[in-house]
C-alpha cells in the first residue's frame, strides 16, 4: 500500500480487527466540510464497502498536514445502511477518507469505492474534487486548501474548469443532435 511506501501516519484499523467482516454493503459516512475534496458533498453519504478498510490516524509531524475527510459514526448501530456486516464496532469513529500534505505532495486516501456502480452520483465527487485539488496544487505553489486566499483561488480554478467542461459537453451533445 501507498501508506507503507510513503510512511504516512495512517493505518488500516479494520484489517487488524478481530470479528470484523463485510460483504458488499452500504455504510454511513459523516463528511467533514472545509476541505476542497469534500466541497459540495452533503454532511452524510452512503459509501460502498466490500473489504475491511477503515483508517486509524495519528497526529503527523510538523512537516505534514493531515485532515480526516469522512468518518464512520460513533454508534455501531448507525454504521450499516444496507447489506451485511459483522462487528461494526471495529470501524466506529474510524476515518473513511483522509487527505495528507507533505511538502509539495498531496495524498487522498479513500477507504471505499467512490466510483462503484449506482454509488457514483453520491460519492464520485470525492474523486472529482481530489483531481481538482491536485490540479490546483500543481498550478499554485504552496496551495494546501486552507485559508481564505487558497479557498478563493481554488474556487476560481474549480469554476473555470467547470465552465470548460460544460462548454465541451454542450458542444459534443449539440454536434450529436445535429447528426
PDB file of C-alpha atoms in Angstrom:
ATOM      1  CA  UNK A   1       0.000   0.000   0.000  1.00  0.00           C
ATOM      2  CA  UNK A   2       0.987   3.624  -0.535  1.00  0.00           C
ATOM      3  CA  UNK A   3       0.556   4.104   3.217  1.00  0.00           C
ATOM      4  CA  UNK A   4       3.632   1.995   3.927  1.00  0.00           C
ATOM      5  CA  UNK A   5       5.669   3.234   0.955  1.00  0.00           C
ATOM      6  CA  UNK A   6       5.276   6.886   1.999  1.00  0.00           C
ATOM      7  CA  UNK A   7       5.349   6.199   5.767  1.00  0.00           C
ATOM      8  CA  UNK A   8       2.046   8.026   6.244  1.00  0.00           C
ATOM      9  CA  UNK A   9       0.588   8.462   9.756  1.00  0.00           C
ATOM     10  CA  UNK A  10      -2.379   6.275   8.765  1.00  0.00           C
ATOM     11  CA  UNK A  11      -3.066   2.564   9.215  1.00  0.00           C
ATOM     12  CA  UNK A  12      -5.864   0.230   8.160  1.00  0.00           C
ATOM     13  CA  UNK A  13      -7.527  -0.261  11.547  1.00  0.00           C
ATOM     14  CA  UNK A  14     -10.172  -2.648  10.206  1.00  0.00           C
ATOM     15  CA  UNK A  15      -7.606  -5.136   8.888  1.00  0.00           C
ATOM     16  CA  UNK A  16      -6.420  -5.882  12.433  1.00  0.00           C
ATOM     17  CA  UNK A  17      -9.901  -6.012  13.956  1.00  0.00           C
ATOM     18  CA  UNK A  18     -10.988  -9.454  15.117  1.00  0.00           C
ATOM     19  CA  UNK A  19     -14.508 -10.459  14.164  1.00  0.00           C
ATOM     20  CA  UNK A  20     -14.998  -7.772  11.518  1.00  0.00           C
ATOM     21  CA  UNK A  21     -16.362  -8.853   8.152  1.00  0.00           C
ATOM     22  CA  UNK A  22     -18.256  -7.121   5.374  1.00  0.00           C
ATOM     23  CA  UNK A  23     -19.720  -8.247   2.075  1.00  0.00           C
ATOM     24  CA  UNK A  24     -20.688  -5.568  -0.430  1.00  0.00           C
ATOM     25  CA  UNK A  25     -22.616  -3.220   1.849  1.00  0.00           C
ATOM     26  CA  UNK A  26     -23.609   0.415   2.069  1.00  0.00           C
ATOM     27  CA  UNK A  27     -22.276   2.213   5.118  1.00  0.00           C
ATOM     28  CA  UNK A  28     -22.918   5.662   6.525  1.00  0.00           C
ATOM     29  CA  UNK A  29     -20.015   8.121   6.455  1.00  0.00           C
ATOM     30  CA  UNK A  30     -20.054  11.557   8.055  1.00  0.00           C
ATOM     31  CA  UNK A  31     -18.352  14.098   5.798  1.00  0.00           C
ATOM     32  CA  UNK A  32     -16.202  16.905   7.215  1.00  0.00           C
ATOM     33  CA  UNK A  33     -16.630  20.260   5.490  1.00  0.00           C
ATOM     34  CA  UNK A  34     -13.970  22.865   4.854  1.00  0.00           C
ATOM     35  CA  UNK A  35     -11.642  20.947   2.532  1.00  0.00           C
ATOM     36  CA  UNK A  36     -11.501  21.124  -1.282  1.00  0.00           C
ATOM     37  CA  UNK A  37     -12.050  17.354  -1.586  1.00  0.00           C
ATOM     38  CA  UNK A  38     -15.347  17.496   0.354  1.00  0.00           C
ATOM     39  CA  UNK A  39     -16.622  20.641  -1.365  1.00  0.00           C
ATOM     40  CA  UNK A  40     -20.216  20.168  -2.493  1.00  0.00           C
ATOM     41  CA  UNK A  41     -20.767  16.929  -0.569  1.00  0.00           C
ATOM     42  CA  UNK A  42     -23.602  16.645   1.967  1.00  0.00           C
ATOM     43  CA  UNK A  43     -22.832  16.111   5.654  1.00  0.00           C
ATOM     44  CA  UNK A  44     -23.565  12.397   5.316  1.00  0.00           C
ATOM     45  CA  UNK A  45     -23.123   9.971   2.410  1.00  0.00           C
ATOM     46  CA  UNK A  46     -23.657   6.282   1.787  1.00  0.00           C
ATOM     47  CA  UNK A  47     -20.394   4.593   0.795  1.00  0.00           C
ATOM     48  CA  UNK A  48     -19.971   1.161  -0.767  1.00  0.00           C
ATOM     49  CA  UNK A  49     -17.615  -1.092   1.167  1.00  0.00           C
ATOM     50  CA  UNK A  50     -16.614  -4.628   0.225  1.00  0.00           C
ATOM     51  CA  UNK A  51     -13.390  -5.109   2.166  1.00  0.00           C
ATOM     52  CA  UNK A  52     -12.009  -4.441   5.630  1.00  0.00           C
ATOM     53  CA  UNK A  53     -10.716  -0.896   5.190  1.00  0.00           C
ATOM     54  CA  UNK A  54     -11.083   1.937   7.704  1.00  0.00           C
ATOM     55  CA  UNK A  55      -8.270   4.251   8.698  1.00  0.00           C
ATOM     56  CA  UNK A  56      -6.713   4.879  12.095  1.00  0.00           C
ATOM     57  CA  UNK A  57      -4.768   8.115  12.069  1.00  0.00           C
ATOM     58  CA  UNK A  58      -2.248   9.669  14.397  1.00  0.00           C
ATOM     59  CA  UNK A  59      -1.063  13.241  14.611  1.00  0.00           C
ATOM     60  CA  UNK A  60       1.610  13.771  11.958  1.00  0.00           C
ATOM     61  CA  UNK A  61       4.879  15.579  12.451  1.00  0.00           C
ATOM     62  CA  UNK A  62       5.164  19.320  11.794  1.00  0.00           C
ATOM     63  CA  UNK A  63       6.204  18.708   8.173  1.00  0.00           C
ATOM     64  CA  UNK A  64       2.853  17.085   7.337  1.00  0.00           C
ATOM     65  CA  UNK A  65      -0.781  18.193   7.388  1.00  0.00           C
ATOM     66  CA  UNK A  66      -3.486  15.543   7.918  1.00  0.00           C
ATOM     67  CA  UNK A  67      -7.247  16.019   7.569  1.00  0.00           C
ATOM     68  CA  UNK A  68      -9.959  13.412   8.112  1.00  0.00           C
ATOM     69  CA  UNK A  69     -12.426  13.995   5.267  1.00  0.00           C
ATOM     70  CA  UNK A  70     -15.049  11.433   6.253  1.00  0.00           C
ATOM     71  CA  UNK A  71     -15.513   9.062   9.176  1.00  0.00           C
ATOM     72  CA  UNK A  72     -17.861   6.330  10.286  1.00  0.00           C
ATOM     73  CA  UNK A  73     -20.425   7.146  13.027  1.00  0.00           C
ATOM     74  CA  UNK A  74     -19.649   6.653  16.722  1.00  0.00           C
ATOM     75  CA  UNK A  75     -22.602   4.320  17.364  1.00  0.00           C
ATOM     76  CA  UNK A  76     -22.218   0.791  15.899  1.00  0.00           C
ATOM     77  CA  UNK A  77     -25.946   0.672  15.081  1.00  0.00           C
ATOM     78  CA  UNK A  78     -25.579   3.759  12.838  1.00  0.00           C
ATOM     79  CA  UNK A  79     -22.835   2.413  10.560  1.00  0.00           C
ATOM     80  CA  UNK A  80     -24.641  -0.109   8.312  1.00  0.00           C
ATOM     81  CA  UNK A  81     -27.260   1.278   5.929  1.00  0.00           C
ATOM     82  CA  UNK A  82     -27.831  -1.770   3.745  1.00  0.00           C
ATOM     83  CA  UNK A  83     -26.224  -5.170   3.343  1.00  0.00           C
ATOM     84  CA  UNK A  84     -24.348  -7.421   5.755  1.00  0.00           C
ATOM     85  CA  UNK A  85     -21.599  -6.622   8.236  1.00  0.00           C
ATOM     86  CA  UNK A  86     -20.271  -8.373  11.322  1.00  0.00           C
ATOM     87  CA  UNK A  87     -18.568  -6.392  14.105  1.00  0.00           C
ATOM     88  CA  UNK A  88     -19.445  -2.767  13.225  1.00  0.00           C
ATOM     89  CA  UNK A  89     -17.804  -1.561  16.448  1.00  0.00           C
ATOM     90  CA  UNK A  90     -14.447  -2.276  14.778  1.00  0.00           C
ATOM     91  CA  UNK A  91     -14.854   0.698  12.449  1.00  0.00           C
ATOM     92  CA  UNK A  92     -16.828   3.190  14.524  1.00  0.00           C
ATOM     93  CA  UNK A  93     -15.146   6.593  14.655  1.00  0.00           C
ATOM     94  CA  UNK A  94     -12.520   5.459  12.142  1.00  0.00           C
ATOM     95  CA  UNK A  95     -11.742   7.530   9.071  1.00  0.00           C
ATOM     96  CA  UNK A  96     -13.309   6.578   5.751  1.00  0.00           C
ATOM     97  CA  UNK A  97     -11.298   9.204   3.805  1.00  0.00           C
ATOM     98  CA  UNK A  98      -8.119  11.118   4.677  1.00  0.00           C
ATOM     99  CA  UNK A  99      -6.112  13.874   2.950  1.00  0.00           C
ATOM    100  CA  UNK A 100      -2.434  14.456   3.678  1.00  0.00           C
ATOM    101  CA  UNK A 101       0.006  17.124   2.543  1.00  0.00           C
ATOM    102  CA  UNK A 102       3.730  16.555   2.793  1.00  0.00           C
ATOM    103  CA  UNK A 103       5.827  19.338   1.321  1.00  0.00           C
ATOM    104  CA  UNK A 104       4.530  19.808  -2.220  1.00  0.00           C
ATOM    105  CA  UNK A 105       2.974  16.335  -2.271  1.00  0.00           C
ATOM    106  CA  UNK A 106      -0.727  15.615  -1.756  1.00  0.00           C
ATOM    107  CA  UNK A 107      -2.277  12.246  -0.929  1.00  0.00           C
ATOM    108  CA  UNK A 108      -6.004  11.489  -0.714  1.00  0.00           C
ATOM    109  CA  UNK A 109      -6.921   8.068   0.701  1.00  0.00           C
ATOM    110  CA  UNK A 110     -10.449   6.771   0.099  1.00  0.00           C
ATOM    111  CA  UNK A 111     -11.316   3.668   2.117  1.00  0.00           C
ATOM    112  CA  UNK A 112     -14.362   2.860  -0.023  1.00  0.00           C
ATOM    113  CA  UNK A 113     -15.267   2.524  -3.690  1.00  0.00           C
ATOM    114  CA  UNK A 114     -16.236   6.058  -4.666  1.00  0.00           C
ATOM    115  CA  UNK A 115     -16.812   5.033  -8.286  1.00  0.00           C
ATOM    116  CA  UNK A 116     -18.883   1.886  -7.635  1.00  0.00           C
ATOM    117  CA  UNK A 117     -21.929   1.454  -9.915  1.00  0.00           C
ATOM    118  CA  UNK A 118     -25.030   3.266  -8.611  1.00  0.00           C
ATOM    119  CA  UNK A 119     -22.974   4.906  -5.864  1.00  0.00           C
ATOM    120  CA  UNK A 120     -21.201   7.109  -8.402  1.00  0.00           C
ATOM    121  CA  UNK A 121     -23.597  10.094  -8.120  1.00  0.00           C
ATOM    122  CA  UNK A 122     -23.322  10.121  -4.327  1.00  0.00           C
ATOM    123  CA  UNK A 123     -19.596   9.660  -3.795  1.00  0.00           C
ATOM    124  CA  UNK A 124     -17.849  10.281  -7.120  1.00  0.00           C
ATOM    125  CA  UNK A 125     -17.461  13.919  -6.057  1.00  0.00           C
ATOM    126  CA  UNK A 126     -14.680  12.681  -3.736  1.00  0.00           C
ATOM    127  CA  UNK A 127     -12.746  11.529  -6.826  1.00  0.00           C
ATOM    128  CA  UNK A 128     -13.527  14.626  -8.912  1.00  0.00           C
ATOM    129  CA  UNK A 129     -12.642  17.026  -6.101  1.00  0.00           C
ATOM    130  CA  UNK A 130      -9.412  15.146  -5.358  1.00  0.00           C
ATOM    131  CA  UNK A 131      -8.409  15.528  -9.018  1.00  0.00           C
ATOM    132  CA  UNK A 132      -9.291  19.232  -8.908  1.00  0.00           C
ATOM    133  CA  UNK A 133      -7.344  19.599  -5.642  1.00  0.00           C
ATOM    134  CA  UNK A 134      -4.337  18.024  -7.357  1.00  0.00           C
ATOM    135  CA  UNK A 135      -4.735  20.342 -10.379  1.00  0.00           C
ATOM    136  CA  UNK A 136      -4.933  23.443  -8.176  1.00  0.00           C
ATOM    137  CA  UNK A 137      -1.894  22.319  -6.180  1.00  0.00           C
ATOM    138  CA  UNK A 138       0.015  21.717  -9.414  1.00  0.00           C
ATOM    139  CA  UNK A 139      -0.735  25.208 -10.705  1.00  0.00           C
ATOM    140  CA  UNK A 140      -0.306  27.118  -7.449  1.00  0.00           C
ATOM    141  CA  UNK A 141       2.875  26.708  -5.457  1.00  0.00           C
ATOM    142  CA  UNK A 142       2.024  26.338  -1.762  1.00  0.00           C
ATOM    143  CA  UNK A 143      -1.691  25.596  -2.288  1.00  0.00           C
ATOM    144  CA  UNK A 144      -2.939  23.392   0.547  1.00  0.00           C
ATOM    145  CA  UNK A 145      -6.652  24.167   0.658  1.00  0.00           C
ATOM    146  CA  UNK A 146      -6.687  26.014   3.970  1.00  0.00           C
ATOM    147  CA  UNK A 147      -7.224  29.698   4.477  1.00  0.00           C
ATOM    148  CA  UNK A 148      -9.308  32.268   2.633  1.00  0.00           C
ATOM    149  CA  UNK A 149      -6.858  33.018  -0.184  1.00  0.00           C
ATOM    150  CA  UNK A 150      -6.330  29.353  -1.027  1.00  0.00           C
ATOM    151  CA  UNK A 151     -10.077  28.731  -0.909  1.00  0.00           C
ATOM    152  CA  UNK A 152     -10.754  31.719  -3.174  1.00  0.00           C
ATOM    153  CA  UNK A 153      -8.124  30.715  -5.728  1.00  0.00           C
ATOM    154  CA  UNK A 154      -9.212  27.076  -5.567  1.00  0.00           C
ATOM    155  CA  UNK A 155     -12.860  28.019  -6.127  1.00  0.00           C
ATOM    156  CA  UNK A 156     -11.868  30.154  -9.138  1.00  0.00           C
ATOM    157  CA  UNK A 157      -9.948  27.228 -10.622  1.00  0.00           C
ATOM    158  CA  UNK A 158     -12.899  24.894  -9.915  1.00  0.00           C
ATOM    159  CA  UNK A 159     -15.250  27.364 -11.602  1.00  0.00           C
ATOM    160  CA  UNK A 160     -13.008  27.785 -14.629  1.00  0.00           C
ATOM    161  CA  UNK A 161     -12.593  24.022 -15.050  1.00  0.00           C
ATOM    162  CA  UNK A 162     -16.352  23.551 -14.604  1.00  0.00           C
ATOM    163  CA  UNK A 163     -17.063  26.113 -17.313  1.00  0.00           C
ATOM    164  CA  UNK A 164     -14.619  24.427 -19.705  1.00  0.00           C
ATOM    165  CA  UNK A 165     -16.212  21.042 -19.052  1.00  0.00           C
ATOM    166  CA  UNK A 166     -19.747  22.475 -19.523  1.00  0.00           C
ATOM    167  CA  UNK A 167     -18.796  24.061 -22.858  1.00  0.00           C
ATOM    168  CA  UNK A 168     -17.095  20.866 -24.053  1.00  0.00           C
ATOM    169  CA  UNK A 169     -20.067  18.682 -23.099  1.00  0.00           C
ATOM    170  CA  UNK A 170     -22.527  21.119 -24.693  1.00  0.00           C
ATOM    171  CA  UNK A 171     -20.561  21.104 -27.955  1.00  0.00           C
ATOM    172  CA  UNK A 172     -20.321  17.320 -28.008  1.00  0.00           C
ATOM    173  CA  UNK A 173     -24.046  16.845 -27.409  1.00  0.00           C
ATOM    174  CA  UNK A 174     -25.121  19.597 -29.817  1.00  0.00           C
ATOM    175  CA  UNK A 175     -22.922  18.014 -32.525  1.00  0.00           C
ATOM    176  CA  UNK A 176     -24.532  14.606 -31.837  1.00  0.00           C
ATOM    177  CA  UNK A 177     -28.036  16.124 -32.001  1.00  0.00           C
ATOM    178  CA  UNK A 178     -27.341  17.634 -35.452  1.00  0.00           C
ATOM    179  CA  UNK A 179     -26.038  14.341 -36.860  1.00  0.00           C
TER     180      UNK A 179
END
